Every structure is written in structure tokens, then in C-alpha cells.
Amino acid sequence: MTQPHYPPTAAPAPWRESFLGGSPQAEAALFRTLAEQMRAVQMRNQQASGQSRPGRTLHAQMLAGMVGARLEVNPQLAPGLAQAHFQPGAVLACDLRLSFASGLAHGGLQRDMRGAALRLHLPQGGAHEILLTNFPVSHARDARQFVEIATLMTGPKALMPLKMLLRLGPGETLRVLRNLSAATGGLRGLAEENFWSRGALLWSEAGPVRLKLHPAAAVGGVPAEGESVAAHFARLLASQDLAWHLSAQRYQDETRTPIEDGCTGWSDADVPWERVATLTVPRQDLGTPTASAQAQALDATPFNPWHAPQAFRPLGNLNRVRRDIYAASAQRWAGRDGGGGGGGRDGAAGAPPHSAR
Ligand code: HEM
């Protein structure tokens, strides 16, 4: 096999985060308002579901939950990306929760995005959680727009485009609807799904990166007629290991690889993807009582991209806003936010989100 071409090891290009509203204080005040709006989304979803307790504000429906997966770091990992627990050949135990993105459970008949939440167990204790969805870029330009759209989505579906038009104007509405349509279209099976971090995260000394989880092999197309996405995935996993590669794009400069603008992609043509690791879910029967109990226990634990060592903290306003919103959401559905997974060399990323430099 020919070796991929990796950029030479060099110090990362200078980068910075900048705050919505122009200052950490202004952004913090805005985030408090956005957190209130997301709380209202969660309450509306609870009402619509008829449940006595709220569920996850988004990604309420688990499609598969698996413990005992493993992430093997690429033995030929580019030296610059070999940071902390990501050392060539290292194997990390890992859990995986696959979900539909909606805040309301549904039978899979409606078009919906999909999410993958990874919990890497760190050798020194603690966890590094990585959350991804099945489209390279966010539909929302920034945190404000994300919450605005999440709020619109809790209303009647038929009125959403019109309401969006009034709130965002024609250009942004068209862009958002195109993004959502592309992200929720297609009938790919979960085992062949691609997932992106969409936002950037710090990769210790390597600087900011974006991540992608992509299937290691073609394994079995689409669900059969009448078969749910979850059942199709379970059927494939019953007969074979399923594997994805985790790859990273590195920050280049603010124009080609923006940190604060979540709806602009880091172009594949401009920025190479570098293989970081391979995630393998071992062949198993998800229908046994043990596997079901493990999946339910996993479903009951909150994920948060800020459950990460400080040296791997998420970056950009769309990520900064997630820290407290996920924690507050989990407080309401699980009675806890799951704590800072971190525990890595540099401690959990529970530091104030306004630690931008
Ligand atoms: C930018 C890229 C984003 C990605 C890749 C992403 C991905 C995900 C995933 C995979 C989950 C499910 C986690 C699980 O399995 O427990 C999730 C949940 C959630 N997301 Fe995001 N998300 C993004 C942005 C946002 C933003 C900007 C907000 C809010 C402003 C948000 C709000 C939420 C909430 C409230 C939950 C439920 C958390 C809980 O109650 O445990 N997400 N997201």
C-alpha cells in the first residue's frame, strides 16, 4: 500500500477564537438566553411526546448503543497528530451511541439526521467524548441561528419554511433548507454512514482539527423493505465486525479553515484528511438481555463534547454554547450532566468556555 502524503510536522498556524457580541461577557450573556430557549425546546418536546419526564433535547432516540468497542490509533499516525492518548498503535476502549438527531423519537419514517457519540476511555482514567453527525457542515452559521432553528422545528412542520423566511431572510433560509435536505436525504445504512464533527476541536500541540468517521468497508447497503435503520444495523453487526476510520483535517488559516463559522466546510481539496485511528465494533448480537441492558445503561449516560481533556477542548461559538446547554439538558433528563470526562494529562475541559486565546 502506498503511504499517504502527510504535511510535514510543523508548528500549527496561528489561530484564535472570537466571541459573539465581541467579548466573553457579551457572549456569556447571549448563551444564557440561548440556554433558556433550548430549555423551552426540551419542554415542548416533552409535551409533544406525552412523556412524564423530559428526554434529551436533541438526539432523543438511540438507534444502537454499544460498549466494548475499540479505537486503534493508526500505527503510521503522522507525527504531528501523535498527541496525548493518540499515540501510534495505542488501543482505547470505547463506547458508541448512534442516534436520530430529532428531539422526538419516531419510527424512522421521517427524514432525520443521525448522530454518533463516542466515549473513549483514557488509560489514566476519565473519558474523551467525540460527537459527530452525518453531514460535514452545520446548517447553522452560529450558535444564535442554531437555537433559532431548533426552536422553529418544535412548531408545525408545514409552517417552518415560512417562519424561517421571516426570521432569517431568503438567502439564509435557502442555504439552511438545502443543508437540511441534503443531510437528511439518502437511504444509507448506519454501518455505511459518514459522520463529521462539523466544528473544530483542539488537538493539543497540533492545533485545531475537524474530524470525520468514515466506513472502513462497504458492508451491506440499505435497510430492506420494511426494515428499520436500527434493525438493519443490528442484522449486519450480528454477522461481522463493523469498522470506521477516524480522520482529521488540520487548521490552515481563518479563510480556508474557519473556526467560528460552522456552516463553511474545510474543503477536502484544500486540506487533506489524515487517518488517525480505526474504530471497530466487534460482531455481536444486540438483542441479548446483556447487550440490551448495556445499551440502556449507555443511553442513560449523558454525552457532551466538553467531556474531554482540556488539550482537546471543542472550539468556536457553536461548540462553546454546547457546554452548558448539554449539561443543563442532561440535568433535566438524567438528573446529572455526566461530569467532566477529561481526566487527561491536562485535566478535563471543564474550564470556562471563554478561554479563547
Ligand atoms: C456543531 C456540531 C454538532 C454536532 C456534531 C452535534 C452532535 C450531537 C450528538 C451526536 C448528540 C447526541 C449525543 C448523545 O448520544 O447523547 C447531540 C445531542 C445534543 N445536541 Fe448537539 N451537535 C452539534 C451542535 C449542537 C449545538 C450548536 C447545540 C445547541 C445550541 C446542540 C445541542 C444538543 C443538545 C441539547 C443535545 C442533547 C444533549 C443531552 O441532553 O444529553 N448541538 N449533539
Tab-separated table of C-alpha atoms and ligand atoms in Angstrom:
chain	number	residue	atom	x	y	z
A	1	MET	CA	0.000	0.000	0.000
A	2	THR	CA	1.393	3.424	-0.851
A	3	GLN	CA	1.841	5.752	2.080
A	4	PRO	CA	-0.440	8.765	2.114
A	5	HIS	CA	1.269	12.105	1.810
A	6	TYR	CA	1.217	13.927	5.113
A	7	PRO	CA	2.108	17.565	5.559
A	8	PRO	CA	5.494	17.995	7.234
A	9	THR	CA	5.466	18.237	11.018
A	10	ALA	CA	5.447	21.889	11.864
A	11	ALA	CA	4.001	24.160	14.472
A	12	PRO	CA	0.306	24.767	13.773
A	13	ALA	CA	-0.590	28.001	12.044
A	14	PRO	CA	-1.576	30.771	14.466
A	15	TRP	CA	-5.271	30.564	15.260
A	16	ARG	CA	-7.767	32.222	17.552
A	17	GLU	CA	-11.376	32.056	18.678
A	18	SER	CA	-13.513	35.202	18.731
A	19	PHE	CA	-16.609	35.848	20.805
A	20	LEU	CA	-20.147	36.510	19.680
A	21	GLY	CA	-21.084	40.032	20.737
A	22	GLY	CA	-17.395	40.993	20.798
A	23	SER	CA	-16.436	39.979	24.346
A	24	PRO	CA	-16.531	36.947	26.652
A	25	GLN	CA	-19.073	38.752	28.833
A	26	ALA	CA	-21.390	39.574	25.913
A	27	GLU	CA	-21.166	36.003	24.648
A	28	ALA	CA	-21.857	34.564	28.109
A	29	ALA	CA	-24.979	36.753	28.408
A	30	LEU	CA	-26.160	35.624	24.967
A	31	PHE	CA	-25.536	31.978	25.863
A	32	ARG	CA	-27.706	32.313	28.971
A	33	THR	CA	-30.594	33.440	26.753
A	34	LEU	CA	-29.932	30.617	24.288
A	35	ALA	CA	-29.874	28.090	27.139
A	36	GLU	CA	-33.323	29.292	28.213
A	37	GLN	CA	-34.600	28.869	24.651
A	38	MET	CA	-33.203	25.319	24.489
A	39	ARG	CA	-34.882	24.551	27.805
A	40	ALA	CA	-38.173	25.612	26.175
A	41	VAL	CA	-37.405	23.289	23.226
A	42	GLN	CA	-36.880	20.402	25.629
A	43	MET	CA	-40.142	21.149	27.454
A	44	ARG	CA	-42.081	21.411	24.174
A	45	ASN	CA	-40.652	18.090	23.027
A	46	GLN	CA	-41.660	16.525	26.324
A	47	GLN	CA	-45.219	17.807	25.883
A	48	ALA	CA	-45.361	16.539	22.310
A	49	SER	CA	-44.063	13.112	23.328
A	50	GLY	CA	-46.581	12.781	26.155
A	51	GLN	CA	-43.800	11.527	28.453
A	52	SER	CA	-43.856	12.325	32.145
A	53	ARG	CA	-40.168	13.277	32.115
A	54	PRO	CA	-38.134	15.260	29.576
A	55	GLY	CA	-35.767	13.392	27.297
A	56	ARG	CA	-32.588	14.565	25.585
A	57	THR	CA	-33.366	17.942	23.977
A	58	LEU	CA	-31.924	16.593	20.713
A	59	HIS	CA	-30.811	13.127	19.612
A	60	ALA	CA	-33.503	11.664	21.858
A	61	GLN	CA	-33.755	8.317	20.085
A	62	MET	CA	-30.901	5.851	20.348
A	63	LEU	CA	-30.542	3.605	17.309
A	64	ALA	CA	-27.806	1.420	18.760
A	65	GLY	CA	-25.748	1.550	21.920
A	66	MET	CA	-22.565	-0.476	22.213
A	67	VAL	CA	-19.932	-0.802	24.887
A	68	GLY	CA	-16.698	-2.690	24.369
A	69	ALA	CA	-15.754	-1.178	21.022
A	70	ARG	CA	-12.095	-0.314	20.444
A	71	LEU	CA	-10.287	2.537	18.803
A	72	GLU	CA	-6.885	1.617	17.443
A	73	VAL	CA	-4.649	4.564	16.698
A	74	ASN	CA	-3.080	4.426	13.228
A	75	PRO	CA	0.375	2.799	13.658
A	76	GLN	CA	1.591	5.227	10.980
A	77	LEU	CA	-0.040	8.287	12.502
A	78	ALA	CA	1.557	11.493	11.273
A	79	PRO	CA	3.991	12.627	13.997
A	80	GLY	CA	2.284	15.985	14.459
A	81	LEU	CA	-1.019	14.295	15.289
A	82	ALA	CA	0.520	11.919	17.840
A	83	GLN	CA	-0.706	13.752	20.931
A	84	ALA	CA	-1.540	12.549	24.454
A	85	HIS	CA	-3.633	9.345	24.214
A	86	PHE	CA	-3.426	9.313	20.411
A	87	GLN	CA	-0.084	7.520	20.072
A	88	PRO	CA	0.633	5.216	17.103
A	89	GLY	CA	-0.690	1.702	17.756
A	90	ALA	CA	-2.420	2.622	21.061
A	91	VAL	CA	-5.771	0.918	21.646
A	92	LEU	CA	-8.507	2.720	23.574
A	93	ALA	CA	-11.670	1.068	24.879
A	94	CYS	CA	-14.671	2.922	23.642
A	95	ASP	CA	-18.490	3.112	23.741
A	96	LEU	CA	-20.682	4.231	20.862
A	97	ARG	CA	-24.222	5.658	20.858
A	98	LEU	CA	-25.847	6.053	17.448
A	99	SER	CA	-28.954	8.225	17.318
A	100	PHE	CA	-31.506	10.082	15.256
A	101	ALA	CA	-30.991	13.831	15.688
A	102	SER	CA	-34.569	14.798	16.463
A	103	GLY	CA	-35.646	15.662	19.993
A	104	LEU	CA	-38.680	13.444	19.459
A	105	ALA	CA	-38.480	9.695	18.968
A	106	HIS	CA	-40.015	8.470	15.698
A	107	GLY	CA	-40.236	5.212	13.839
A	108	GLY	CA	-37.588	6.241	11.329
A	109	LEU	CA	-40.127	7.071	8.669
A	110	GLN	CA	-39.465	10.776	8.806
A	111	ARG	CA	-36.253	12.182	7.350
A	112	ASP	CA	-33.766	12.839	10.102
A	113	MET	CA	-30.072	13.351	10.621
A	114	ARG	CA	-28.045	10.794	12.501
A	115	GLY	CA	-25.524	11.208	15.273
A	116	ALA	CA	-22.572	9.210	16.569
A	117	ALA	CA	-21.367	9.805	20.116
A	118	LEU	CA	-18.052	8.190	21.043
A	119	ARG	CA	-16.761	7.816	24.572
A	120	LEU	CA	-13.058	6.969	24.616
A	121	HIS	CA	-11.873	5.612	27.956
A	122	LEU	CA	-8.486	7.085	28.727
A	123	PRO	CA	-5.710	4.900	30.146
A	124	GLN	CA	-5.174	7.338	33.016
A	125	GLY	CA	-8.909	7.447	33.829
A	126	GLY	CA	-11.623	9.782	32.589
A	127	ALA	CA	-13.010	9.952	29.093
A	128	HIS	CA	-12.723	11.854	25.858
A	129	GLU	CA	-16.100	12.186	24.138
A	130	ILE	CA	-16.381	12.991	20.445
A	131	LEU	CA	-19.773	13.849	18.942
A	132	LEU	CA	-20.440	13.769	15.223
A	133	THR	CA	-23.360	13.995	12.811
A	134	ASN	CA	-23.833	12.736	9.280
A	135	PHE	CA	-23.170	15.962	7.389
A	136	PRO	CA	-19.870	17.837	7.012
A	137	VAL	CA	-21.117	21.275	7.986
A	138	SER	CA	-23.669	22.728	10.360
A	139	HIS	CA	-26.926	24.077	8.970
A	140	ALA	CA	-26.481	26.969	11.396
A	141	ARG	CA	-23.966	29.725	10.846
A	142	ASP	CA	-23.552	30.330	14.586
A	143	ALA	CA	-24.978	29.449	17.994
A	144	ARG	CA	-27.781	32.033	17.748
A	145	GLN	CA	-29.007	30.607	14.456
A	146	PHE	CA	-28.759	27.012	15.707
A	147	VAL	CA	-31.075	27.743	18.616
A	148	GLU	CA	-33.422	29.786	16.437
A	149	ILE	CA	-33.802	26.851	14.040
A	150	ALA	CA	-34.144	24.299	16.855
A	151	THR	CA	-36.960	26.446	18.232
A	152	LEU	CA	-38.695	26.726	14.833
A	153	MET	CA	-38.513	22.949	14.448
A	154	THR	CA	-40.675	22.375	17.505
A	155	GLY	CA	-43.588	24.127	15.747
A	156	PRO	CA	-45.766	22.783	12.927
A	157	LYS	CA	-43.522	21.364	10.162
A	158	ALA	CA	-45.574	22.903	7.357
A	159	LEU	CA	-45.073	26.427	8.703
A	160	MET	CA	-41.347	26.079	9.316
A	161	PRO	CA	-40.066	27.368	5.940
A	162	LEU	CA	-42.305	30.417	6.148
A	163	LYS	CA	-41.319	31.195	9.724
A	164	MET	CA	-37.676	30.696	8.793
A	165	LEU	CA	-38.064	33.068	5.865
A	166	LEU	CA	-39.424	35.742	8.188
A	167	ARG	CA	-36.682	35.206	10.771
A	168	LEU	CA	-33.614	34.571	8.612
A	169	GLY	CA	-34.432	36.144	5.237
A	170	PRO	CA	-34.473	34.411	1.823
A	171	GLY	CA	-30.722	33.789	1.339
A	172	GLU	CA	-30.139	32.154	4.719
A	173	THR	CA	-33.429	30.212	4.552
A	174	LEU	CA	-32.446	28.733	1.203
A	175	ARG	CA	-28.999	27.803	2.490
A	176	VAL	CA	-30.367	26.210	5.683
A	177	LEU	CA	-33.114	24.251	3.887
A	178	ARG	CA	-30.645	22.975	1.278
A	179	ASN	CA	-28.291	21.834	4.025
A	180	LEU	CA	-31.053	20.086	5.982
A	181	SER	CA	-32.420	18.445	2.873
A	182	ALA	CA	-29.005	17.095	1.850
A	183	ALA	CA	-28.234	15.972	5.418
A	184	THR	CA	-31.480	14.065	5.842
A	185	GLY	CA	-31.737	12.643	2.331
A	186	GLY	CA	-30.440	9.312	1.100
A	187	LEU	CA	-31.099	5.898	2.497
A	188	ARG	CA	-27.664	4.829	3.598
A	189	GLY	CA	-27.477	2.106	6.219
A	190	LEU	CA	-25.938	3.218	9.526
A	191	ALA	CA	-22.917	0.967	9.074
A	192	GLU	CA	-22.013	2.854	5.905
A	193	GLU	CA	-22.769	6.296	7.270
A	194	ASN	CA	-20.164	9.065	7.438
A	195	PHE	CA	-20.085	11.344	10.470
A	196	TRP	CA	-18.316	14.705	10.888
A	197	SER	CA	-17.502	16.836	13.942
A	198	ARG	CA	-18.587	19.812	11.834
A	199	GLY	CA	-16.973	22.181	14.322
A	200	ALA	CA	-13.282	22.284	15.189
A	201	LEU	CA	-11.643	20.927	18.301
A	202	LEU	CA	-8.194	21.392	19.715
A	203	TRP	CA	-5.779	18.535	19.075
A	204	SER	CA	-3.264	19.538	21.727
A	205	GLU	CA	0.006	20.805	20.202
A	206	ALA	CA	-1.280	20.109	16.671
A	207	GLY	CA	-3.771	22.982	16.970
A	208	PRO	CA	-7.382	22.916	15.721
A	209	VAL	CA	-8.709	19.988	13.665
A	210	ARG	CA	-12.028	18.806	12.287
A	211	LEU	CA	-12.816	15.082	12.464
A	212	LYS	CA	-14.597	12.584	10.247
A	213	LEU	CA	-15.673	8.994	10.944
A	214	HIS	CA	-15.967	7.092	7.675
A	215	PRO	CA	-16.735	3.424	6.942
A	216	ALA	CA	-13.696	1.184	6.618
A	217	ALA	CA	-15.515	-1.082	4.139
A	218	ALA	CA	-18.729	-1.419	2.169
A	219	VAL	CA	-20.793	-3.760	4.316
A	220	GLY	CA	-24.361	-4.080	3.320
A	221	GLY	CA	-26.185	-1.271	1.626
A	222	VAL	CA	-29.527	-0.068	2.832
A	223	PRO	CA	-32.285	-1.466	5.043
A	224	ALA	CA	-34.584	-3.967	3.354
A	225	GLU	CA	-38.198	-3.028	2.610
A	226	GLY	CA	-39.958	-2.549	5.969
A	227	GLU	CA	-36.717	-2.918	7.966
A	228	SER	CA	-35.809	-0.092	10.365
A	229	VAL	CA	-32.409	1.588	10.277
A	230	ALA	CA	-31.685	0.165	13.736
A	231	ALA	CA	-32.739	-3.382	12.809
A	232	HIS	CA	-30.630	-3.279	9.641
A	233	PHE	CA	-27.587	-2.205	11.646
A	234	ALA	CA	-28.194	-4.925	14.253
A	235	ARG	CA	-28.541	-7.543	11.491
A	236	LEU	CA	-25.169	-6.573	9.991
A	237	LEU	CA	-23.434	-6.493	13.359
A	238	ALA	CA	-24.723	-9.969	14.172
A	239	SER	CA	-22.610	-11.412	11.361
A	240	GLN	CA	-19.472	-9.249	11.221
A	241	ASP	CA	-17.290	-6.634	12.926
A	242	LEU	CA	-18.154	-3.121	11.789
A	243	ALA	CA	-15.390	-0.559	11.441
A	244	TRP	CA	-14.927	3.108	10.678
A	245	HIS	CA	-11.764	5.145	10.212
A	246	LEU	CA	-11.365	8.362	12.177
A	247	SER	CA	-9.583	11.037	10.150
A	248	ALA	CA	-8.586	14.632	10.846
A	249	GLN	CA	-8.158	17.805	8.846
A	250	ARG	CA	-5.756	20.338	10.319
A	251	TYR	CA	-6.301	24.062	10.617
A	252	GLN	CA	-4.610	26.086	7.849
A	253	ASP	CA	-5.825	29.661	8.157
A	254	GLU	CA	-9.013	31.542	9.004
A	255	THR	CA	-10.120	31.751	5.354
A	256	ARG	CA	-9.736	28.086	4.353
A	257	THR	CA	-10.437	26.580	7.752
A	258	PRO	CA	-12.675	28.954	9.736
A	259	ILE	CA	-13.207	28.205	13.413
A	260	GLU	CA	-16.192	30.408	14.231
A	261	ASP	CA	-18.221	29.813	11.040
A	262	GLY	CA	-19.847	26.397	11.430
A	263	CYS	CA	-21.634	26.311	8.088
A	264	THR	CA	-18.494	26.636	5.958
A	265	GLY	CA	-16.687	23.413	5.172
A	266	TRP	CA	-12.954	22.855	5.305
A	267	SER	CA	-12.589	21.850	1.691
A	268	ASP	CA	-11.339	18.314	1.026
A	269	ALA	CA	-9.400	19.734	-1.923
A	270	ASP	CA	-7.571	22.334	0.183
A	271	VAL	CA	-6.995	20.331	3.336
A	272	PRO	CA	-6.019	16.632	3.300
A	273	TRP	CA	-7.724	14.151	5.617
A	274	GLU	CA	-5.171	12.256	7.699
A	275	ARG	CA	-6.027	8.844	9.162
A	276	VAL	CA	-5.929	8.999	12.959
A	277	ALA	CA	-7.457	5.718	14.094
A	278	THR	CA	-9.842	2.878	13.319
A	279	LEU	CA	-12.959	2.271	15.387
A	280	THR	CA	-14.090	-1.367	15.498
A	281	VAL	CA	-17.361	-2.587	16.970
A	282	PRO	CA	-16.938	-6.345	17.416
A	283	ARG	CA	-19.514	-8.678	15.942
A	284	GLN	CA	-22.313	-9.198	18.469
A	285	ASP	CA	-26.000	-9.865	18.969
A	286	LEU	CA	-27.560	-6.608	20.135
A	287	GLY	CA	-30.752	-8.466	21.029
A	288	THR	CA	-29.466	-10.456	24.019
A	289	PRO	CA	-30.599	-9.344	27.504
A	290	THR	CA	-26.991	-8.436	28.366
A	291	ALA	CA	-26.482	-6.326	25.237
A	292	SER	CA	-29.873	-4.604	25.738
A	293	ALA	CA	-29.054	-3.828	29.377
A	294	GLN	CA	-25.648	-2.427	28.367
A	295	ALA	CA	-27.278	-0.304	25.654
A	296	GLN	CA	-29.872	1.049	28.079
A	297	ALA	CA	-27.180	1.858	30.629
A	298	LEU	CA	-25.226	3.697	27.932
A	299	ASP	CA	-28.358	5.566	26.813
A	300	ALA	CA	-28.766	6.747	30.406
A	301	THR	CA	-25.350	8.460	30.452
A	302	PRO	CA	-25.025	11.991	29.100
A	303	PHE	CA	-22.516	12.757	26.357
A	304	ASN	CA	-21.011	16.217	25.971
A	305	PRO	CA	-18.155	17.291	23.667
A	306	TRP	CA	-16.762	19.163	26.687
A	307	HIS	CA	-16.211	15.832	28.441
A	308	ALA	CA	-12.677	15.941	27.114
A	309	PRO	CA	-9.177	16.756	28.311
A	310	GLN	CA	-8.517	20.497	28.179
A	311	ALA	CA	-5.928	19.941	25.440
A	312	PHE	CA	-8.720	18.541	23.237
A	313	ARG	CA	-11.439	21.083	24.014
A	314	PRO	CA	-14.016	21.980	21.378
A	315	LEU	CA	-13.540	25.333	19.600
A	316	GLY	CA	-15.761	28.026	18.104
A	317	ASN	CA	-19.033	29.567	19.276
A	318	LEU	CA	-21.177	26.640	18.044
A	319	ASN	CA	-19.118	24.456	20.343
A	320	ARG	CA	-18.736	26.864	23.252
A	321	VAL	CA	-22.524	27.154	23.546
A	322	ARG	CA	-22.885	23.370	23.751
A	323	ARG	CA	-21.020	23.019	27.039
A	324	ASP	CA	-23.679	24.414	29.355
A	325	ILE	CA	-26.664	23.544	27.140
A	326	TYR	CA	-25.824	19.829	27.082
A	327	ALA	CA	-25.147	19.867	30.829
A	328	ALA	CA	-28.463	21.610	31.559
A	329	SER	CA	-30.345	19.282	29.217
A	330	ALA	CA	-28.832	16.246	30.933
A	331	GLN	CA	-29.583	17.664	34.375
A	332	ARG	CA	-33.248	17.618	33.381
A	333	TRP	CA	-33.386	14.167	31.778
A	334	ALA	CA	-30.765	12.300	33.788
A	335	GLY	CA	-30.527	14.387	36.940
A	336	ARG	CA	-26.805	14.917	36.239
A	337	ASP	CA	-24.577	16.231	33.488
A	338	GLY	CA	-22.183	13.311	33.446
A	339	GLY	CA	-19.321	15.334	34.852
A	340	GLY	CA	-16.160	16.295	33.010
A	341	GLY	CA	-14.926	13.144	31.328
A	342	GLY	CA	-11.483	14.660	30.879
A	343	GLY	CA	-9.026	13.463	33.391
A	344	GLY	CA	-6.348	13.576	30.747
A	345	ARG	CA	-2.867	14.932	31.109
A	346	ASP	CA	-4.173	18.478	31.174
A	347	GLY	CA	-7.361	17.845	33.116
A	348	ALA	CA	-10.953	17.983	31.924
A	349	ALA	CA	-12.147	20.672	29.594
A	350	GLY	CA	-14.411	21.940	32.297
A	351	ALA	CA	-12.532	25.226	32.289
A	352	PRO	CA	-14.549	28.315	31.425
A	353	PRO	CA	-15.576	28.205	27.780
A	354	HIS	CA	-14.094	31.668	27.427
A	355	SER	CA	-10.543	30.507	27.498
A	356	ALA	CA	-10.041	31.606	23.910
A	357	ARG	CA	-6.649	32.984	23.216
B	1	HEM	C1	-21.726	21.602	15.765
B	1	HEM	C2	-21.908	20.351	15.613
B	1	HEM	C3	-22.784	19.458	16.457
B	1	HEM	C4	-22.704	18.105	16.446
B	1	HEM	C5	-21.748	17.272	15.602
B	1	HEM	C6	-23.678	17.608	17.396
B	1	HEM	C7	-23.898	16.272	17.672
B	1	HEM	C8	-24.699	15.785	18.674
B	1	HEM	C9	-24.841	14.403	19.017
B	1	HEM	C10	-24.140	13.226	18.329
B	1	HEM	C11	-25.697	14.321	20.060
B	1	HEM	C12	-26.151	13.050	20.764
B	1	HEM	C13	-25.294	12.817	21.982
B	1	HEM	C14	-25.704	11.535	22.668
B	1	HEM	O1	-25.665	10.460	22.004
B	1	HEM	O2	-26.029	11.597	23.868
B	1	HEM	C15	-26.122	15.660	20.376
B	1	HEM	C16	-27.004	15.985	21.373
B	1	HEM	C17	-27.389	17.257	21.653
B	1	HEM	N1	-27.046	18.398	20.947
B	1	HEM	FE1	-25.675	18.542	19.506
B	1	HEM	N2	-24.344	18.667	17.961
B	1	HEM	C18	-23.839	19.830	17.417
B	1	HEM	C19	-24.210	21.127	17.728
B	1	HEM	C20	-25.099	21.451	18.693
B	1	HEM	C21	-25.407	22.792	19.106
B	1	HEM	C22	-24.794	24.053	18.495
B	1	HEM	C23	-26.339	22.700	20.099
B	1	HEM	C24	-27.023	23.763	20.904
B	1	HEM	C25	-27.007	25.047	20.670
B	1	HEM	C26	-26.599	21.302	20.316
B	1	HEM	C27	-27.480	20.797	21.243
B	1	HEM	C28	-27.612	19.471	21.590
B	1	HEM	C29	-28.358	19.010	22.741
B	1	HEM	C30	-29.130	19.881	23.730
B	1	HEM	C31	-28.214	17.614	22.778
B	1	HEM	C32	-28.790	16.663	23.823
B	1	HEM	C33	-27.773	16.567	24.971
B	1	HEM	C34	-28.310	15.765	26.127
B	1	HEM	O3	-29.405	16.070	26.592
B	1	HEM	O4	-27.618	14.836	26.595
B	1	HEM	N3	-25.836	20.562	19.453
B	1	HEM	N4	-25.490	16.531	19.514
